[in-house]
Amino acid sequence: MSDWIDEIKSQLPAGRVLTDLADRSSYSFDASFGQYIPEAVVQAKDKEEVVHVLKVANRWKVPVYTRGQGTCLSGGPLPVHGGIVLDISQWPREIEVKADDLTVVVSPSVLTARIDEEAAKHGLMYPPDPSSAHVATIGGNLAENSGGPRGLKYGVTKDFVLGLEVVTPEGEVIRTGGGTIKNVTGIDMTKLLVGSEGTLGVITEATLKLVPKPPEVQTLMAVFDEVRLAGQAISKTLTSGVLPSKMEFMDKACIRAVESFYPSGLPTDAEAVVLVELDGHPEALEVEAKLVQDVMEDIGARETKIAQSKEEAQEMWHARKQVSPAIAQIKPTKVSEDATVPRSKIPEMIERLRGIKEKHNVEIVVFGHAGDGNLHPNVLCDQRDQEEMKRVEDAVEAIFEAAIELGGTLSGEHGIGTMKAPFMERELGKVGVSMLKRMKDAWDPNGIMNPGKIFPEEGQKLVLRDE
Ligand SMILES: Cc1cc2nc3c(=O)[nH]c(=O)nc-3n(C[C@H](O)[C@H](O)[C@H](O)COP(=O)(O)OP(=O)(O)OC[C@H]3O[C@@H](n4cnc5c(N)ncnc54)[C@H](O)[C@@H]3O)c2cc1C
């Protein structure tokens, strides 16, 4: 047993420092690719325990991989250099809504959907709504700057963070920001930490902004025979004076997959379906829904439908939610990407994806948050087929290249982690990556926080095959 493990055990209950292979194995993967076994797992339940672990790890220069619920799609919590997995999921889940301030203070282990549920009891809303909100922690959301469909109108996690409590890699506790809406004291460390993917410290508390909960929502579906027209209709809607809360896109392959998995009445001969949600006052919604419907029809939607009841709206969204399980029936492995492009480039990106699919002979289905340009091309494959996985690697690289060429980004939501690190320089350039690295080195002089992530290592390539 290593001396550093003994030191960690000296101040934590033995049952929460796990060294058995079986325990360590269950912390060796996330929702992406690759398996790495840590030397120890520590289940921290309060700030003092995190301070202790980081002080010991920093002194012994042992890597620390903070982990929420392990739902990351880019390899964020994977212990690629061994060391410690610091499990935050066992931490007591505390949510304190301060209704008069329109803020909420949360512990890092809180599941994101619970924040919105608690806020709703006070007539308030926490808008960030990643699809994984019922299973992912707010700590993970903060580290990844996660977003969801409502990002179109309200923004993503970073837009709702007012303050953080963080344990630095050297084991010091700092507070950034606070409980006020405005705060311009110094360089904004809160924004620097959000989206830093666990490379700058451990988030132990967050103060988040809430907004008044809109009294009503309205849903509308539009069906298109051409993807190009769907793209145009999305752009036109966004310049028509109405800002929907969600605008989701499904391509033909998704529509067909949903219909064979959970028949929902979607038209299987259509090239694209766009689902729109508006929120606000009921009287305004009536006018806005009609306006969006007119825009969709003017651009060339072959059919539009405004939900006439809550049940009908739920049915439409249920179809959208079935996309992930439905496409999982097509092939056993799903490489879920989130390359994002400026909104005007959506039709071109979809065209490029079609070309990539043909060139590399892979199955790609496309859905996503079209209103903010955040598409989710999913490459469906079989991880046991090494030859197919080589083609998938090439296709994924081509997807990243296409997004960057169109003025977009490698990741709109899922983060860089291990999966996209090899491509960082293509988007940020050598100097950009080096500036980021210099910041990281200043925060974490011994390089113990989540090493092997974001920054490409010598010769690192995207590898989805077993090696
Ligand atoms: C089915 C499915 C749907 C998804 N849908 C979406 C979506 O719609 N939008 C979206 O953005 N993402 C989505 N994701 C990705 C994932 O859920 C998010 O990235 C989420 O924020 C991860 O939270 P987690 O608790 O699982 O964190 P983990 O996966 O455990 O960790 C993620 C990263 O956060 C770091 N981290 C975790 N906790 C802390 C902390 N307290 N302090 C510092 N660093 C920390 C880890 O080191 C790691 O780098 C989806 C994933 C799945 C499997």
XYZ file of C-alpha atoms and ligand atoms in Angstrom:
520
model
C 0.000 0.000 0.000
C 1.373 3.448 -0.904
C 2.294 5.868 1.876
C 0.011 8.516 0.381
C -2.982 6.179 0.679
C -2.151 5.641 4.370
C -1.953 9.408 4.819
C -5.347 9.897 3.184
C -6.828 7.134 5.333
C -5.531 8.829 8.479
C -8.316 11.436 8.306
C -11.126 9.626 6.472
C -13.303 6.690 7.523
C -11.736 3.473 6.132
C -14.958 2.566 4.293
C -14.652 5.665 2.103
C -11.106 5.055 0.854
C -11.511 2.181 -1.576
C -8.523 0.163 -2.759
C -10.042 -3.214 -3.732
C -9.780 -3.921 -7.445
C -13.546 -4.535 -7.710
C -14.297 -1.088 -6.244
C -11.636 0.653 -8.311
C -12.914 -1.028 -11.486
C -16.350 0.435 -11.008
C -14.762 3.898 -11.200
C -12.720 3.121 -14.318
C -15.112 4.356 -17.010
C -17.609 7.082 -17.875
C -20.201 7.365 -20.661
C -17.482 7.774 -23.329
C -14.669 5.429 -24.361
C -11.749 3.813 -22.588
C -11.188 2.188 -19.202
C -8.527 3.236 -16.675
C -8.227 1.845 -13.160
C -7.271 4.310 -10.390
C -5.016 3.362 -7.486
C -7.595 4.534 -4.952
C -11.110 5.925 -4.803
C -11.985 8.466 -2.121
C -15.627 9.246 -1.424
C -15.542 12.788 -0.023
C -18.524 14.079 1.928
C -17.381 17.548 2.924
C -14.975 20.352 2.093
C -12.488 19.461 4.847
C -12.091 15.975 3.374
C -11.416 17.444 -0.076
C -8.835 19.809 1.425
C -7.099 16.863 3.119
C -7.056 14.729 -0.049
C -5.717 17.553 -2.230
C -3.023 18.550 0.262
C -1.770 14.945 0.424
C -2.043 14.453 -3.353
C -0.250 17.728 -4.060
C 2.596 16.843 -1.701
C 3.006 13.370 -3.260
C 2.244 14.644 -6.788
C -0.540 12.083 -7.220
C -3.167 12.738 -9.945
C -6.698 13.516 -8.734
C -9.735 12.879 -10.929
C -12.894 14.435 -9.519
C -16.029 12.487 -10.392
C -19.722 13.322 -10.131
C -22.022 10.731 -11.636
C -19.683 9.649 -14.470
C -22.100 10.571 -17.290
C -19.440 12.561 -19.163
C -19.351 11.947 -22.912
C -15.775 13.189 -23.447
C -13.742 11.202 -20.877
C -13.641 13.948 -18.200
C -13.546 11.815 -15.031
C -11.419 8.976 -16.468
C -8.290 8.366 -14.330
C -6.007 8.144 -17.360
C -2.829 8.431 -15.243
C -4.031 6.346 -12.282
C -3.937 8.098 -8.894
C -7.122 9.031 -7.037
C -10.723 9.176 -8.196
C -12.373 11.708 -5.894
C -16.026 10.680 -5.840
C -18.356 13.577 -5.016
C -21.616 11.693 -5.593
C -21.900 10.553 -1.935
C -21.752 14.160 -0.623
C -25.000 15.218 1.143
C -27.323 16.875 -1.384
C -28.245 20.351 -0.162
C -30.363 22.940 -1.976
C -31.177 26.283 -0.363
C -33.463 28.503 -2.450
C -33.199 32.206 -1.554
C -36.425 33.253 -3.240
C -36.147 36.958 -2.464
C -32.683 37.063 -4.059
C -33.697 34.785 -6.979
C -30.698 32.593 -6.162
C -30.044 29.071 -4.949
C -27.044 27.672 -3.077
C -26.245 24.033 -3.846
C -23.774 21.370 -2.809
C -21.808 19.781 -5.686
C -23.565 16.396 -5.565
C -27.081 17.750 -6.206
C -28.703 16.259 -9.321
C -29.406 19.138 -11.692
C -33.120 18.457 -12.247
C -33.728 18.759 -8.489
C -32.648 22.426 -8.580
C -35.382 23.328 -11.059
C -37.921 21.269 -9.079
C -37.026 23.101 -5.845
C -37.066 26.507 -7.615
C -40.547 25.754 -9.037
C -41.929 25.525 -5.484
C -41.138 29.261 -5.219
C -42.473 30.196 -8.682
C -38.903 30.258 -10.010
C -36.923 28.316 -12.614
C -33.347 27.064 -13.060
C -33.222 26.984 -16.884
C -30.142 24.847 -17.793
C -31.640 21.493 -18.800
C -29.101 18.966 -20.103
C -30.855 15.738 -21.139
C -28.924 14.018 -18.345
C -30.297 16.435 -15.702
C -31.957 13.620 -13.715
C -28.726 11.638 -13.396
C -25.842 14.159 -13.561
C -24.545 16.373 -10.731
C -24.431 20.154 -10.725
C -20.674 19.808 -10.007
C -20.288 17.933 -13.305
C -22.488 20.498 -15.085
C -20.343 23.345 -13.752
C -17.116 21.600 -14.715
C -18.412 20.875 -18.236
C -20.497 24.049 -18.665
C -23.377 21.806 -19.695
C -26.380 22.993 -21.641
C -29.656 21.769 -23.013
C -32.568 22.722 -25.260
C -33.507 25.779 -23.177
C -30.015 27.182 -23.866
C -31.511 28.832 -26.945
C -33.489 31.362 -24.911
C -31.817 31.301 -21.511
C -28.185 30.274 -21.984
C -26.156 27.441 -20.484
C -24.734 26.662 -17.026
C -22.140 29.483 -17.090
C -24.904 32.049 -17.581
C -26.457 31.054 -14.236
C -23.409 30.873 -11.964
C -22.941 33.786 -9.604
C -20.399 32.350 -7.216
C -18.372 29.263 -6.394
C -16.530 27.738 -3.487
C -13.517 25.828 -4.766
C -10.688 23.821 -3.241
C -7.547 24.652 -5.213
C -5.113 21.937 -6.311
C -2.873 22.975 -3.397
C -5.699 22.379 -0.933
C -6.698 25.991 -0.234
C -10.346 27.095 -0.139
C -11.354 30.090 -2.253
C -14.630 31.826 -2.990
C -15.289 33.469 -6.333
C -18.162 35.821 -7.149
C -21.021 35.776 -4.648
C -24.753 36.209 -4.361
C -25.101 39.382 -6.412
C -26.172 39.635 -10.055
C -23.490 42.221 -10.761
C -19.901 41.714 -9.672
C -16.856 43.084 -11.491
C -14.263 42.692 -8.759
C -11.110 41.503 -10.481
C -10.708 39.036 -13.330
C -13.763 36.786 -13.404
C -12.498 33.566 -11.801
C -16.021 32.127 -11.695
C -16.224 32.091 -15.485
C -12.695 30.701 -15.715
C -13.601 27.778 -13.465
C -16.898 26.949 -15.155
C -16.092 24.667 -18.078
C -12.538 23.975 -16.861
C -13.398 20.259 -16.731
C -12.031 19.585 -13.260
C -8.523 20.747 -14.205
C -8.362 23.774 -11.858
C -9.821 22.530 -8.569
C -12.789 20.883 -6.889
C -16.081 22.792 -6.771
C -17.600 22.335 -3.317
C -20.515 24.806 -3.467
C -22.216 27.010 -6.043
C -24.555 29.993 -5.934
C -26.804 29.945 -8.997
C -29.166 32.482 -10.504
C -32.888 31.732 -10.865
C -35.486 33.407 -13.081
C -39.271 33.732 -12.751
C -40.977 30.589 -14.007
C -42.961 31.343 -17.178
C -46.657 30.670 -16.533
C -47.278 28.626 -19.685
C -45.558 26.741 -22.507
C -46.755 25.992 -26.034
C -45.395 23.366 -28.448
C -45.436 23.338 -32.235
C -44.159 20.782 -34.754
C -43.166 21.451 -38.370
C -42.442 18.792 -40.983
C -40.091 19.380 -43.929
C -39.323 17.573 -47.180
C -35.925 19.265 -47.407
C -33.369 19.725 -44.639
C -32.331 23.001 -46.251
C -35.836 24.389 -45.734
C -35.855 23.299 -42.088
C -32.578 25.201 -41.577
C -33.985 28.291 -43.262
C -37.182 28.122 -41.208
C -35.153 27.977 -37.988
C -33.128 31.079 -38.982
C -36.234 32.957 -40.141
C -38.086 32.210 -36.883
C -35.192 33.601 -34.868
C -35.321 36.906 -36.752
C -39.105 37.200 -36.628
C -39.262 38.878 -33.217
C -40.046 35.696 -31.281
C -37.481 33.818 -29.209
C -38.589 30.228 -28.581
C -37.319 28.477 -25.449
C -36.430 25.357 -27.484
C -35.977 24.494 -31.170
C -35.067 20.879 -31.730
C -34.236 19.143 -34.992
C -34.536 15.474 -36.039
C -33.352 14.098 -39.375
C -35.008 11.328 -41.370
C -32.905 8.537 -39.810
C -33.941 9.699 -36.312
C -37.604 9.970 -37.300
C -37.556 6.417 -38.675
C -35.673 5.049 -35.662
C -38.217 6.612 -33.271
C -41.152 5.307 -35.285
C -39.883 1.733 -35.251
C -38.981 1.910 -31.529
C -41.933 3.872 -30.146
C -44.515 4.740 -32.824
C -45.429 8.403 -32.253
C -47.088 9.340 -35.513
C -44.020 11.085 -36.941
C -44.033 11.125 -40.776
C -41.406 8.553 -41.805
C -41.144 9.952 -45.346
C -40.164 13.459 -44.116
C -36.554 14.657 -44.337
C -36.719 16.668 -41.096
C -38.946 17.551 -38.176
C -38.515 20.742 -36.117
C -40.053 20.910 -32.638
C -40.519 24.356 -31.117
C -41.404 25.281 -27.553
C -42.450 28.805 -26.595
C -42.868 29.951 -23.011
C -44.504 33.018 -21.470
C -47.929 34.488 -20.799
C -50.777 32.379 -22.305
C -52.167 35.275 -24.378
C -48.753 36.115 -25.816
C -48.132 32.443 -26.562
C -51.230 32.214 -28.731
C -49.998 35.073 -30.936
C -46.390 33.833 -30.988
C -47.304 30.228 -31.852
C -49.347 31.463 -34.838
C -46.465 33.680 -35.934
C -43.961 30.785 -35.809
C -46.425 28.552 -37.638
C -46.773 31.177 -40.414
C -42.981 31.488 -40.719
C -42.573 27.713 -41.001
C -45.290 27.479 -43.647
C -44.007 30.493 -45.630
C -40.571 28.872 -45.840
C -42.101 25.619 -47.058
C -43.041 23.305 -44.193
C -45.283 20.634 -45.659
C -47.212 20.331 -42.402
C -47.363 22.221 -39.098
C -49.206 21.390 -35.908
C -49.757 23.426 -32.737
C -50.347 21.156 -29.732
C -53.960 21.545 -28.584
C -53.429 20.120 -25.114
C -50.683 19.429 -22.578
C -50.982 15.715 -23.431
C -50.429 16.380 -27.134
C -47.389 18.554 -26.343
C -45.990 15.849 -24.067
C -46.470 13.277 -26.812
C -44.457 15.445 -29.256
C -41.596 15.883 -26.758
C -41.763 12.231 -25.814
C -40.991 11.398 -29.453
C -37.916 13.653 -29.298
C -36.795 12.029 -26.042
C -37.031 8.585 -27.654
C -34.295 9.447 -30.156
C -31.386 8.229 -27.980
C -32.910 4.879 -26.971
C -34.312 4.418 -30.496
C -30.995 4.882 -32.295
C -29.317 2.580 -29.771
C -31.420 -0.206 -31.333
C -29.761 0.307 -34.722
C -26.204 -0.558 -33.605
C -24.721 -1.331 -30.175
C -22.200 1.552 -30.020
C -23.023 5.237 -30.259
C -20.385 7.942 -30.659
C -22.322 11.028 -29.651
C -20.764 14.246 -30.939
C -21.735 17.851 -30.306
C -19.832 19.874 -32.878
C -21.558 23.239 -33.053
C -21.762 25.754 -35.907
C -23.091 29.291 -36.357
C -26.845 28.988 -36.837
C -26.751 30.102 -40.470
C -24.431 27.161 -41.230
C -26.768 24.410 -40.026
C -27.937 23.385 -43.521
C -24.317 23.319 -44.753
C -23.191 21.282 -41.749
C -25.965 18.781 -42.370
C -24.858 18.563 -46.020
C -21.244 17.969 -44.884
C -22.409 15.235 -42.504
C -24.151 13.521 -45.396
C -20.866 13.605 -47.353
C -18.866 12.292 -44.369
C -21.327 9.430 -43.945
C -20.879 8.395 -47.585
C -17.114 8.903 -47.767
C -16.338 6.891 -44.638
C -19.168 4.407 -45.072
C -20.580 4.906 -41.573
C -24.070 5.287 -40.130
C -24.704 8.876 -38.930
C -27.967 10.202 -37.551
C -28.450 13.857 -36.691
C -30.615 15.513 -34.075
C -30.066 18.328 -31.637
C -30.588 21.851 -30.512
C -30.887 23.446 -33.931
C -31.930 26.810 -32.544
C -28.422 27.388 -31.184
C -26.457 25.508 -33.846
C -25.651 22.659 -31.476
C -26.267 19.549 -33.550
C -25.671 16.032 -32.250
C -24.350 13.892 -35.086
C -24.327 10.368 -33.661
C -22.155 7.787 -35.371
C -23.747 4.370 -34.884
C -21.351 1.446 -34.948
C -20.191 -1.750 -33.267
C -17.168 -1.365 -31.019
C -16.275 -5.048 -31.493
C -15.685 -4.402 -35.207
C -12.172 -2.910 -35.243
C -12.218 -2.182 -38.978
C -15.505 -0.288 -38.660
C -14.181 1.638 -35.657
C -11.189 2.849 -37.707
C -13.668 4.288 -40.239
C -15.632 5.845 -37.365
C -12.471 7.524 -36.025
C -11.864 9.050 -39.464
C -15.491 10.166 -39.712
C -15.417 11.800 -36.269
C -12.234 13.662 -37.189
C -13.927 14.837 -40.386
C -16.924 16.069 -38.338
C -14.608 18.171 -36.153
C -12.858 19.550 -39.229
C -16.164 20.465 -40.885
C -17.401 22.285 -37.773
C -14.194 24.304 -37.447
C -14.124 25.138 -41.175
C -17.676 26.473 -40.907
C -16.641 28.806 -38.074
C -17.911 26.486 -35.356
C -16.434 24.624 -32.412
C -15.365 21.099 -31.416
C -17.826 21.007 -28.552
C -20.971 22.943 -27.664
C -21.766 20.911 -24.551
C -19.848 17.712 -23.877
C -16.385 19.151 -23.281
C -12.938 18.233 -24.580
C -11.727 15.624 -22.061
C -9.646 12.931 -23.739
C -11.818 12.585 -26.840
C -11.208 15.989 -28.426
C -7.857 16.959 -26.891
C -5.940 15.945 -30.052
C -7.904 18.552 -32.043
C -7.552 21.534 -29.690
C -4.844 23.285 -31.700
C -6.974 23.165 -34.853
C -9.548 25.383 -33.168
C -7.454 27.523 -30.816
C -4.085 27.529 -32.586
C -0.709 26.825 -30.950
C -0.577 30.110 -29.057
C -4.180 29.782 -27.845
C -3.522 26.313 -26.397
C -0.245 27.500 -24.877
C -2.003 30.438 -23.130
C -4.540 28.026 -21.667
C -1.734 25.721 -20.540
C 0.065 28.603 -18.831
C -3.087 29.423 -16.868
C -3.457 25.780 -15.902
C 0.188 25.585 -14.747
C -0.238 28.714 -12.602
C -3.297 27.223 -10.863
C -1.910 23.746 -10.530
C 1.913 23.875 -10.340
C 2.270 20.120 -9.764
C -0.227 19.216 -12.480
C -2.305 16.973 -10.215
C -5.836 18.027 -11.249
C -7.244 15.832 -14.004
C -3.992 15.392 -15.947
C -4.392 13.985 -19.474
C -7.455 16.132 -20.253
C -8.084 19.113 -22.525
C -4.376 19.486 -23.400
C -3.131 17.094 -26.077
C -0.310 14.824 -25.019
C 2.631 14.072 -27.341
C 1.322 12.184 -30.412
C -2.192 11.808 -28.924
C -4.833 10.668 -31.414
C -8.537 9.944 -31.234
C -8.757 6.221 -30.490
C -12.112 4.487 -30.268
C -10.714 0.997 -30.837
C -9.509 -1.414 -28.138
C -5.743 -1.262 -28.149
C -27.632 10.119 -21.882
C -26.788 11.350 -21.698
C -27.299 12.570 -22.081
C -26.518 13.725 -21.940
N -27.053 14.907 -22.306
C -26.327 16.036 -22.165
C -26.871 17.298 -22.560
O -28.006 17.410 -23.016
N -26.092 18.396 -22.409
C -24.831 18.324 -21.871
O -24.184 19.357 -21.759
N -24.287 17.134 -21.503
C -25.001 16.002 -21.629
N -24.460 14.800 -21.238
C -23.091 14.755 -20.683
C -22.989 14.759 -19.126
O -24.197 14.347 -18.528
C -22.601 16.145 -18.615
O -21.295 16.474 -19.038
C -22.666 16.272 -17.070
O -22.410 17.597 -16.705
C -21.698 15.376 -16.328
O -22.059 15.359 -14.957
P -21.564 14.195 -13.990
O -22.069 14.452 -12.622
O -21.906 12.879 -14.555
O -19.993 14.441 -14.026
P -18.816 13.421 -14.384
O -19.085 12.753 -15.678
O -18.545 12.558 -13.225
O -17.602 14.444 -14.554
C -17.576 15.345 -15.616
C -16.388 16.307 -15.453
O -16.627 17.153 -14.353
C -15.563 17.098 -13.413
N -16.206 17.269 -12.109
C -17.265 16.600 -11.610
N -17.603 17.092 -10.412
C -16.749 18.108 -10.149
C -16.582 19.014 -9.058
N -17.376 18.985 -7.989
N -15.575 19.913 -9.135
C -14.740 19.966 -10.195
N -14.855 19.135 -11.249
C -15.847 18.224 -11.217
C -14.914 15.750 -13.650
O -13.550 15.751 -13.266
C -15.073 15.602 -15.159
O -14.042 16.272 -15.824
C -25.206 13.628 -21.393
C -24.703 12.392 -21.011
C -25.480 11.259 -21.157
C -24.904 9.947 -20.727
